[in-house]
RNA sequence: GAUCCGGUGGGCGAAUGGUUAAGCCACGAGGCUUUCAACCUCGUAAUUGCGGGUUCGAAUCCCGUCCGGAUCCCCA
């Protein structure tokens, strides 16, 4: 039997790191075993589900490259099917109508809780058949009252639940919409899902689902409950912990392969390997190696992983991406005449940034005239002693034949030699003059990227700046 | 509260019951250097939550305990 896995998010928000990892594990398994990966949208919570969320989830998955082989299927398109099955159960005496009001149920729970018991429906409509006029009943599943349910989990091993701990859960709401535990069973069966891989917050639901399956004469799929992802403080990962949505990372300049790489290592490992190509993940991934304990999300390591992938990405691809991040930062005319080819920028910046956003920020000096020198940098390097240096640099660079990394670098070195100064005393004032900052790529690279005209113009301006400053000091 | 799951340096995590508990991130020091990075070298950091038991030998098996999380809804 070919493996069929699924990802079944509820469209009540955007794709979260935890959900994306679940999707990844499922996708990996299907790829590994030549099976199919199904996307199913669990939108039976009509109050909170939105079309916008569905679109965002699909968009994020597609960015990550987690394309579904089948779907997306929407549960709200299958309502008739759930009702049909619910009626089969009703007819077979395996489910019943319950006319309790919400207030009545709340009171029941309150009473049980006050007695230190686990709040459960007490089955008061289990054997009653008289309808209550004017009340739309819910349909409840008749859960077995005795015995136990064994969940065979590929990650946790065998977990046993006593039926006496379970109650008769609602499978169809009074408006005829099924609840999660019911629709999930029918869909997994109808869609031929062989492996259910999901967060371990679902482990406690599994015995209920298995009981429904038994009533329907279905055999359960393989289960694998993956550990949750926690924030740095040990609580469940949430917005409080900063960016947690997949799209946040796209915006922050992460590469999709880095996101996949970081996610796959959260709860799973393969010896001491840290970096995985997608193909390597597919070959190496197995449920048996998935950890049982929850993992904390570590933004620092994620950043490092992205840096690793920035190094591996082909130049032309990074160039194309960098262009859009530069435009996002408000730069106009990216890649046009008068600006260096993007691939040259990528060449010098790819080892100097951990994200594309950072790469764009560090490249702004190429496009923008220096509006204001960084105060500390100016104070330290644009001083009176720098005046002759800057003037000489302007002369020497101005008479340069060709303007390249090597020629500009050599010119700067020759000025240093001529003035009997260390490179630091020459390159730093120059760097601040042309970039406004005390840090930039190698001085030759910096000048080559800026270009002759802009360099000379900025040098003139720096000379003026130093003069004005000296005048003020007197 | 009940039930279920988990617990190895600050984080991710490795380790058939068998040396001195891998590796990576972060952190610190040094090197390289025109700056910032990158890179190279070295280093700090763990009575494997705690207590007991089994065993020649326990991170690993058993019991207890503590802590954390999940579920208990006409949410998923």
Coordinates of C-alpha atoms (C1' of nucleotides) in Angstrom, one line a residue:
Chain A
X1 CA 0.0 0.0 0.0
X2 CA 1.4 3.4 -0.9
X3 CA 1.9 5.9 1.8
X4 CA -0.6 8.7 2.0
X5 CA 0.0 11.6 4.4
X6 CA -1.9 14.8 4.9
X7 CA -1.6 18.2 6.4
X8 CA -4.9 19.4 7.9
X9 CA -4.7 23.0 9.1
X10 CA -7.7 25.0 10.3
X11 CA -7.8 28.3 8.5
X12 CA -8.0 30.5 11.5
X13 CA -4.7 32.3 11.0
X14 CA -1.6 32.3 8.9
X15 CA 0.8 29.4 8.7
X16 CA 2.8 29.1 11.9
X17 CA 6.3 27.6 12.3
X18 CA 4.8 24.7 14.2
X19 CA 2.2 23.9 11.6
X20 CA 4.7 24.3 8.8
X21 CA 7.0 21.8 10.5
X22 CA 4.1 19.3 10.7
X23 CA 3.4 19.9 7.0
X24 CA 7.1 19.4 6.3
X25 CA 7.3 16.1 8.1
X26 CA 4.2 14.8 6.3
X27 CA 5.5 16.0 2.9
X28 CA 8.9 14.4 3.6
X29 CA 7.4 11.1 4.4
X30 CA 5.3 11.1 1.3
X31 CA 8.3 12.0 -0.8
X32 CA 10.5 9.5 0.9
X33 CA 8.2 6.6 0.2
X34 CA 6.9 7.6 -3.1
X35 CA 3.4 8.3 -1.7
X36 CA 1.0 11.2 -1.8
X37 CA 0.7 14.3 0.3
X38 CA -2.8 15.6 0.7
X39 CA -3.8 19.1 1.9
X40 CA -7.1 19.3 3.7
X41 CA -8.5 22.5 5.1
X42 CA -10.4 21.9 8.3
X43 CA -12.8 24.7 8.2
X44 CA -15.7 23.3 10.2
X45 CA -15.3 26.1 12.7
X46 CA -17.3 28.5 10.5
X47 CA -17.0 31.3 13.1
X48 CA -13.2 31.6 12.8
X49 CA -12.3 30.2 9.4
X50 CA -11.6 32.6 6.7
X51 CA -10.9 32.5 3.0
X52 CA -7.9 34.8 3.5
X53 CA -6.3 32.3 5.9
X54 CA -6.7 29.5 3.4
X55 CA -5.0 31.6 0.7
X56 CA -2.2 32.6 3.1
X57 CA -1.6 29.0 4.1
X58 CA -1.4 27.8 0.5
X59 CA 0.8 30.7 -0.4
X60 CA 3.2 30.0 2.5
X61 CA 3.4 26.3 1.7
X62 CA 4.1 27.1 -1.9
X63 CA 6.9 29.4 -1.0
X64 CA 8.4 26.6 1.1
X65 CA 8.0 24.2 -1.8
X66 CA 5.6 22.0 0.1
X67 CA 3.2 21.4 -2.8
X68 CA 0.3 19.1 -2.2
X69 CA -0.3 16.2 -4.5
X70 CA -4.0 16.3 -3.8
X71 CA -6.2 19.0 -2.5
X72 CA -6.8 21.4 -1.1
X73 CA -10.0 19.8 0.0
X74 CA -12.4 21.8 2.1
X75 CA -14.4 20.1 4.8
X76 CA -17.2 22.5 4.3
X77 CA -17.6 21.0 0.8
X78 CA -18.2 17.7 2.3
X79 CA -20.9 18.4 4.9
X80 CA -23.4 16.1 3.3
X81 CA -21.0 13.2 3.6
X82 CA -20.5 13.8 7.4
X83 CA -24.3 14.0 7.9
X84 CA -24.8 10.8 6.0
X85 CA -22.3 9.0 8.2
X86 CA -23.8 10.5 11.3
X87 CA -27.2 9.2 10.4
X88 CA -25.7 5.8 9.8
X89 CA -24.4 5.8 13.3
X90 CA -27.8 7.1 14.6
X91 CA -29.6 4.3 12.7
X92 CA -27.2 1.7 14.0
X93 CA -27.7 2.9 17.6
X94 CA -24.1 3.9 17.8
X95 CA -25.0 7.6 18.3
X96 CA -27.9 9.5 19.7
X97 CA -29.5 12.9 19.9
X98 CA -28.8 15.1 22.9
X99 CA -31.1 18.0 23.7
X100 CA -29.1 19.5 26.5
X101 CA -28.7 23.3 26.5
X102 CA -25.3 24.8 26.7
X103 CA -26.2 26.2 30.1
X104 CA -27.1 22.7 31.3
X105 CA -23.8 21.4 30.1
X106 CA -21.9 24.2 31.7
X107 CA -23.6 23.5 35.0
X108 CA -22.8 19.8 34.7
X109 CA -19.1 20.6 34.2
X110 CA -19.1 23.1 36.9
X111 CA -20.5 20.6 39.4
X112 CA -18.0 17.9 38.4
X113 CA -15.1 20.2 38.6
X114 CA -16.1 21.4 42.1
X115 CA -16.1 17.8 43.2
X116 CA -12.6 17.4 41.8
X117 CA -13.7 15.2 38.9
X118 CA -12.7 15.4 35.3
X119 CA -15.5 17.3 33.5
X120 CA -17.4 14.9 31.3
X121 CA -20.8 14.6 29.7
X122 CA -22.7 12.2 31.8
X123 CA -24.7 10.5 29.1
X124 CA -28.1 11.6 30.3
X125 CA -29.6 11.4 26.7
X126 CA -27.9 8.1 25.9
X127 CA -31.1 6.2 26.2
X128 CA -33.8 8.9 25.9
X129 CA -35.6 9.2 22.6
X130 CA -38.2 11.8 23.3
X131 CA -37.5 15.0 21.4
X132 CA -37.6 18.3 23.1
X133 CA -39.8 20.6 21.0
X134 CA -38.1 23.7 19.6
X135 CA -34.6 22.5 20.4
X136 CA -32.2 21.4 17.7
X137 CA -30.3 18.5 19.1
X138 CA -26.6 17.7 18.7
X139 CA -25.6 14.2 17.8
X140 CA -23.3 12.4 20.3
X141 CA -21.2 9.4 19.7
X142 CA -21.8 6.5 22.0
X143 CA -18.4 5.9 23.3
X144 CA -17.8 2.4 24.8
X145 CA -18.1 2.6 28.6
X146 CA -15.7 -0.2 29.4
X147 CA -12.4 -1.4 28.2
X148 CA -9.4 0.5 26.9
X149 CA -8.0 1.9 23.7
X150 CA -4.4 1.3 22.6
X151 CA -2.9 3.9 20.4
X152 CA 0.2 2.6 18.6
X153 CA 2.3 5.7 18.0
X154 CA 5.4 5.6 15.9
X155 CA 7.0 8.2 18.1
X156 CA 5.6 7.5 21.6
X157 CA 5.2 3.8 21.4
X158 CA 2.0 2.3 22.8
X159 CA -0.3 4.6 24.8
X160 CA -3.3 3.2 26.5
X161 CA -6.4 5.1 27.4
X162 CA -9.3 3.8 29.5
X163 CA -12.7 4.3 28.0
X164 CA -14.0 5.2 31.4
X165 CA -12.0 8.4 31.1
X166 CA -13.8 9.3 27.9
X167 CA -17.3 10.6 27.3
X168 CA -19.9 10.8 24.6
X169 CA -18.5 13.5 22.4
X170 CA -20.6 15.7 20.0
X171 CA -20.1 14.6 16.4
X172 CA -22.7 16.8 14.8
X173 CA -23.6 20.3 16.1
X174 CA -27.1 21.4 16.3
X175 CA -26.6 23.3 13.0
X176 CA -25.6 20.0 11.3
X177 CA -21.9 20.9 11.1
X178 CA -19.6 18.1 12.2
X179 CA -17.0 18.6 14.9
X180 CA -13.3 18.0 14.4
X181 CA -13.0 14.5 15.9
X182 CA -15.7 13.3 13.6
X183 CA -14.8 14.9 10.3
X184 CA -11.2 14.0 10.7
X185 CA -12.0 10.3 11.0
X186 CA -14.2 10.3 7.9
X187 CA -11.8 12.3 5.9
X188 CA -8.8 10.3 6.7
X189 CA -10.7 7.2 5.8
X190 CA -12.2 8.6 2.6
X191 CA -8.9 10.1 1.5
X192 CA -7.0 6.8 2.2
X193 CA -4.6 8.4 4.6
X194 CA -2.2 5.8 5.9
X195 CA -0.1 7.9 8.2
X196 CA -1.4 10.6 10.5
X197 CA 1.5 12.8 11.6
X198 CA 0.3 15.7 13.7
X199 CA 1.2 17.7 16.8
X200 CA 1.1 15.9 20.1
X201 CA -1.7 18.1 21.3
X202 CA -3.8 15.6 19.4
X203 CA -2.6 12.6 21.2
X204 CA -5.5 12.8 23.8
X205 CA -8.0 13.0 21.0
X206 CA -6.8 9.9 19.3
X207 CA -8.6 7.3 21.4
X208 CA -11.9 9.0 20.7
X209 CA -11.2 8.9 17.0
X210 CA -10.2 5.3 17.1
X211 CA -13.5 4.4 18.9
X212 CA -15.4 6.2 16.1
X213 CA -13.4 4.3 13.6
X214 CA -14.3 1.0 15.2
X215 CA -18.0 1.9 15.2
X216 CA -17.6 2.6 11.5
X217 CA -15.7 -0.6 11.0
X218 CA -12.6 1.3 9.8
X219 CA -9.1 0.3 10.7
X220 CA -7.0 3.1 12.2
X221 CA -4.0 4.6 10.3
X222 CA -0.5 4.7 11.6
X223 CA -0.1 7.5 14.1
X224 CA 2.9 9.7 14.9
X225 CA 2.5 12.6 17.3
X226 CA 5.3 15.0 17.0
X227 CA 6.4 17.1 20.0
X228 CA 5.4 20.7 20.2
X229 CA 7.6 23.7 19.6
X230 CA 8.1 26.0 22.6
X231 CA 9.3 29.6 22.9
X232 CA 12.5 30.5 24.7
X233 CA 10.6 30.7 28.0
X234 CA 9.3 27.1 27.7
X235 CA 5.7 28.1 27.0
X236 CA 4.0 27.2 23.8
X237 CA 5.3 29.2 20.8
X238 CA 3.2 32.2 20.2
X239 CA 3.4 35.8 18.9
X240 CA 4.9 36.8 22.2
X241 CA 8.1 35.1 21.1
X242 CA 8.5 37.4 18.1
X243 CA 8.1 36.2 14.5
X244 CA 6.4 32.8 14.3
X245 CA 4.6 33.0 11.0
X246 CA 6.3 31.6 7.9
X247 CA 5.6 34.8 6.0
X248 CA 7.3 36.8 8.7
X249 CA 10.5 35.0 7.8
X250 CA 10.1 35.6 4.1
X251 CA 9.7 39.3 4.8
X252 CA 12.7 39.2 7.1
X253 CA 14.9 37.9 4.3
X254 CA 15.1 34.2 5.0
X255 CA 15.5 31.7 2.3
X256 CA 12.8 29.0 2.1
X257 CA 15.4 26.2 2.2
X258 CA 16.7 27.7 5.4
X259 CA 13.3 27.7 7.0
X260 CA 12.8 24.1 6.0
X261 CA 16.3 23.2 7.3
X262 CA 15.8 24.8 10.7
X263 CA 12.3 23.3 11.0
X264 CA 13.4 19.8 10.2
X265 CA 16.1 19.9 12.9
X266 CA 13.5 20.9 15.5
X267 CA 12.6 17.6 17.0
X268 CA 14.5 15.5 14.5
X269 CA 18.2 14.9 14.0
X270 CA 20.4 12.7 11.8
X271 CA 23.7 12.1 13.6
X272 CA 25.5 15.4 13.8
X273 CA 24.4 16.8 10.5
X274 CA 23.1 20.3 10.6
X275 CA 22.7 21.4 7.0
X276 CA 20.3 19.4 4.8
X277 CA 19.4 19.9 1.2
X278 CA 15.8 19.1 0.6
X279 CA 16.8 15.9 -1.2
X280 CA 18.9 14.9 1.8
X281 CA 16.1 15.5 4.1
X282 CA 13.9 13.3 2.0
X283 CA 16.4 10.5 2.1
X284 CA 17.3 10.8 5.7
X285 CA 14.0 11.5 7.4
X286 CA 12.3 8.9 9.4
X287 CA 9.7 9.0 12.2
X288 CA 11.8 6.8 14.4
X289 CA 14.4 9.5 14.8
X290 CA 11.8 12.1 15.8
X291 CA 12.3 13.2 19.4
X292 CA 9.7 12.7 22.0
X293 CA 10.4 15.9 23.9
X294 CA 9.3 19.4 23.1
X295 CA 11.9 21.7 21.5
X296 CA 12.5 25.4 22.0
X297 CA 12.6 27.7 19.1
X298 CA 16.0 29.4 18.9
X299 CA 16.1 32.5 16.7
X300 CA 19.9 32.7 16.9
X301 CA 20.4 29.2 15.4
X302 CA 17.8 29.9 12.8
X303 CA 19.7 32.9 11.8
X304 CA 22.9 30.9 11.5
X305 CA 21.1 28.3 9.3
X306 CA 19.9 31.1 7.0
X307 CA 23.4 32.4 6.8
X308 CA 24.6 28.9 5.7
X309 CA 22.0 28.8 3.0
X310 CA 22.8 32.4 1.8
X311 CA 26.2 31.0 1.1
X312 CA 25.0 28.1 -0.9
X313 CA 22.5 29.9 -3.0
X314 CA 23.5 30.6 -6.6
X315 CA 24.6 34.1 -7.3
X316 CA 22.0 34.9 -9.8
X317 CA 19.2 33.9 -7.6
X318 CA 20.5 36.0 -4.7
X319 CA 20.9 38.9 -7.1
X320 CA 17.3 38.7 -8.1
X321 CA 16.1 38.4 -4.5
X322 CA 18.4 41.2 -3.3
X323 CA 16.8 43.5 -5.9
X324 CA 13.4 43.1 -4.4
X325 CA 14.6 43.6 -0.9
X326 CA 16.4 46.8 -2.0
X327 CA 13.3 48.0 -3.6
X328 CA 11.5 47.1 -0.5
X329 CA 13.9 49.4 1.4
X330 CA 12.9 52.2 -1.0
X331 CA 15.9 52.2 -3.4
X332 CA 15.0 53.2 -6.9
X333 CA 16.7 52.2 -10.1
X334 CA 18.2 49.0 -8.8
X335 CA 20.3 47.4 -11.5
X336 CA 20.0 50.3 -13.9
X337 CA 22.9 52.2 -15.5
X338 CA 25.1 53.9 -13.0
X339 CA 24.6 51.2 -10.4
X340 CA 26.7 48.1 -10.2
X341 CA 25.4 44.7 -11.4
X342 CA 23.5 43.0 -8.6
X343 CA 25.7 39.9 -8.9
X344 CA 28.7 42.0 -8.0
X345 CA 27.0 43.2 -4.9
X346 CA 26.1 39.7 -3.9
X347 CA 29.6 38.6 -4.5
X348 CA 31.0 40.9 -1.8
X349 CA 28.0 40.8 0.5
X350 CA 27.0 37.1 0.7
X351 CA 29.4 36.4 3.6
X352 CA 28.6 39.5 5.4
X353 CA 24.9 39.2 6.1
X354 CA 22.7 36.6 7.7
X355 CA 19.5 37.7 5.9
X356 CA 18.6 39.3 2.7
X357 CA 17.2 42.3 4.6
X358 CA 20.5 42.7 6.3
X359 CA 22.3 42.4 2.9
X360 CA 20.1 45.1 1.5
X361 CA 20.7 47.4 4.4
X362 CA 24.4 46.9 4.1
X363 CA 24.2 47.8 0.4
X364 CA 22.3 51.0 0.7
X365 CA 25.5 53.0 0.6
X366 CA 25.9 52.1 -3.0
X367 CA 22.8 53.9 -4.0
X368 CA 22.3 56.6 -1.5
X369 CA 24.3 59.7 -1.0
X370 CA 25.6 60.0 2.5
X371 CA 23.0 62.1 4.2
X372 CA 24.6 62.1 7.6
X373 CA 27.7 60.5 8.9
X374 CA 27.3 58.1 11.8
X375 CA 28.2 60.5 14.7
X376 CA 30.7 58.2 16.3
X377 CA 32.4 57.3 13.0
X378 CA 32.6 61.0 12.0
X379 CA 34.0 62.0 15.4
X380 CA 36.7 59.4 15.2
X381 CA 37.7 59.5 11.6
X382 CA 36.7 62.8 10.0
X383 CA 39.0 65.0 12.0
X384 CA 41.5 67.6 11.1
X385 CA 44.3 65.0 10.6
X386 CA 42.2 63.4 7.9
X387 CA 42.0 66.5 5.8
X388 CA 45.2 66.1 3.8
X389 CA 44.5 62.4 3.5
X390 CA 41.1 63.0 2.0
X391 CA 42.4 65.6 -0.4
X392 CA 45.2 63.4 -1.6
X393 CA 42.8 60.5 -2.0
X394 CA 40.6 62.7 -4.1
X395 CA 43.5 63.6 -6.4
X396 CA 44.9 60.1 -6.7
X397 CA 41.6 58.4 -7.3
X398 CA 40.6 61.2 -9.7
X399 CA 43.5 60.5 -12.0
X400 CA 43.0 56.7 -11.9
X401 CA 42.7 55.2 -15.4
X402 CA 40.5 52.2 -14.8
X403 CA 38.2 52.0 -11.8
X404 CA 38.3 48.5 -10.3
X405 CA 38.6 46.8 -7.0
X406 CA 42.3 46.3 -7.6
X407 CA 43.1 49.7 -8.9
X408 CA 41.3 51.6 -6.2
X409 CA 42.7 49.4 -3.6
X410 CA 46.2 50.0 -4.9
X411 CA 45.6 53.8 -5.1
X412 CA 44.5 53.9 -1.4
X413 CA 47.6 51.8 -0.5
X414 CA 49.9 54.2 -2.4
X415 CA 48.4 57.2 -0.6
X416 CA 49.1 55.5 2.7
X417 CA 52.7 54.8 1.7
X418 CA 53.2 58.2 0.4
X419 CA 51.9 59.9 3.5
X420 CA 53.7 57.3 5.7
X421 CA 50.4 56.4 7.4
X422 CA 49.0 53.0 8.3
X423 CA 46.2 51.8 6.2
X424 CA 43.8 52.4 9.1
X425 CA 44.5 56.1 9.0
X426 CA 43.7 56.3 5.3
X427 CA 41.0 53.7 4.7
X428 CA 38.9 54.5 7.6
X429 CA 38.4 58.2 6.9
X430 CA 37.8 57.3 3.3
X431 CA 35.3 54.6 4.3
X432 CA 33.3 57.1 6.5
X433 CA 33.5 59.7 3.8
X434 CA 32.0 57.4 1.1
X435 CA 29.6 55.3 3.2
X436 CA 28.9 57.4 6.2
X437 CA 29.8 54.4 8.4
X438 CA 32.9 52.9 9.9
X439 CA 32.1 49.4 8.6
X440 CA 31.8 48.3 5.0
X441 CA 33.3 45.8 2.6
X442 CA 37.0 45.9 1.8
X443 CA 37.9 49.5 0.7
X444 CA 38.6 48.5 -2.9
X445 CA 35.3 46.6 -3.1
X446 CA 33.5 49.5 -1.5
X447 CA 34.9 52.1 -3.9
X448 CA 34.3 49.8 -6.9
X449 CA 30.7 49.3 -6.0
X450 CA 30.1 53.1 -5.5
X451 CA 31.8 54.0 -8.7
X452 CA 34.2 56.8 -9.6
X453 CA 31.8 59.7 -9.9
X454 CA 29.9 59.2 -6.6
X455 CA 33.2 58.4 -4.8
X456 CA 34.8 61.7 -5.8
X457 CA 31.6 63.6 -5.1
X458 CA 31.4 62.1 -1.6
X459 CA 35.0 62.8 -1.0
X460 CA 34.6 66.5 -1.8
X461 CA 31.7 66.6 0.6
X462 CA 33.7 65.0 3.3
X463 CA 36.5 67.6 2.9
X464 CA 33.9 70.3 3.3
X465 CA 32.6 68.6 6.4
X466 CA 36.0 68.4 8.0
X467 CA 36.8 72.0 7.1
X468 CA 33.5 73.2 8.6
X469 CA 34.1 71.2 11.7
X470 CA 37.6 72.7 12.1
X471 CA 36.2 76.1 11.7
X472 CA 33.7 75.5 14.4
X473 CA 36.3 74.2 16.7
X474 CA 38.3 77.4 16.6
Chain B
rG1 C1' -8.7 18.7 39.6
rA2 C1' -8.5 14.2 36.3
rU3 C1' -6.0 11.8 32.3
rC4 C1' -2.0 11.6 28.8
rC5 C1' 3.0 13.1 27.2
rG6 C1' 7.7 14.9 28.3
rG7 C1' 12.6 16.3 31.3
rU8 C1' 20.8 15.3 28.7
rG9 C1' 25.3 22.3 29.3
rG10 C1' 21.8 28.8 28.1
rG11 C1' 19.3 26.6 23.1
rC12 C1' 19.2 22.3 19.3
rG13 C1' 20.6 17.6 20.3
rA14 C1' 24.2 12.5 20.0
rA15 C1' 25.2 8.2 22.6
rU16 C1' 22.8 -1.5 21.4
rG17 C1' 23.0 -1.3 29.4
rG18 C1' 29.8 -0.7 28.5
rU19 C1' 36.1 4.3 28.1
rU20 C1' 36.8 10.6 29.9
rA21 C1' 28.4 12.1 28.2
rA22 C1' 29.5 13.6 20.5
rG23 C1' 28.5 17.6 17.3
rC24 C1' 26.0 22.4 16.2
rC25 C1' 24.2 27.5 17.9
rA26 C1' 25.1 31.2 21.5
rC27 C1' 29.0 33.0 24.7
rG28 C1' 34.5 34.1 26.0
rA29 C1' 39.9 34.5 24.5
rG30 C1' 43.5 34.7 20.7
rG31 C1' 44.9 34.8 15.4
rC32 C1' 44.1 37.2 10.5
rU33 C1' 43.0 42.4 9.1
rU34 C1' 42.0 49.1 6.4
rU35 C1' 36.6 48.6 9.3
rC36 C1' 32.6 45.1 10.1
rA37 C1' 32.0 40.3 9.1
rA38 C1' 33.7 35.7 7.4
rC39 C1' 37.6 32.3 8.4
rC40 C1' 41.3 29.6 11.8
rU41 C1' 42.8 28.1 16.9
rC42 C1' 41.6 27.5 21.9
rG43 C1' 38.2 27.8 25.9
rU44 C1' 33.8 28.3 29.5
rA45 C1' 29.6 25.4 30.3
rA46 C1' 26.1 18.9 32.5
rU47 C1' 26.5 14.9 39.5
rU48 C1' 21.7 13.3 32.1
rG49 C1' 15.2 17.3 36.9
rC50 C1' 15.5 14.8 42.0
rG51 C1' 15.5 10.3 45.2
rG52 C1' 15.7 5.2 45.4
rG53 C1' 16.2 0.2 43.1
rU54 C1' 18.0 -3.8 39.4
rU55 C1' 23.1 -4.7 37.5
rC56 C1' 30.1 -6.1 37.5
rG57 C1' 28.4 -1.6 35.0
rA58 C1' 22.5 3.0 34.2
rA59 C1' 21.5 9.1 30.3
rU60 C1' 19.5 4.2 28.9
rC61 C1' 15.6 -0.7 32.6
rC62 C1' 12.0 -0.4 37.2
rC63 C1' 9.5 2.5 41.2
rG64 C1' 8.6 7.0 43.5
rU65 C1' 8.7 12.3 43.4
rC66 C1' 9.1 17.3 41.4
rC67 C1' 8.6 20.4 37.3
rG68 C1' 6.8 21.6 32.4
rG69 C1' 3.2 20.9 28.5
rA70 C1' -1.3 18.9 26.3
rU71 C1' -6.4 17.4 26.6
rC72 C1' -11.0 17.5 29.2
rC73 C1' -15.7 23.0 24.3
rC74 C1' -21.9 22.5 20.0
rC75 C1' -12.7 24.9 18.9
rA76 C1' -9.3 22.4 15.8

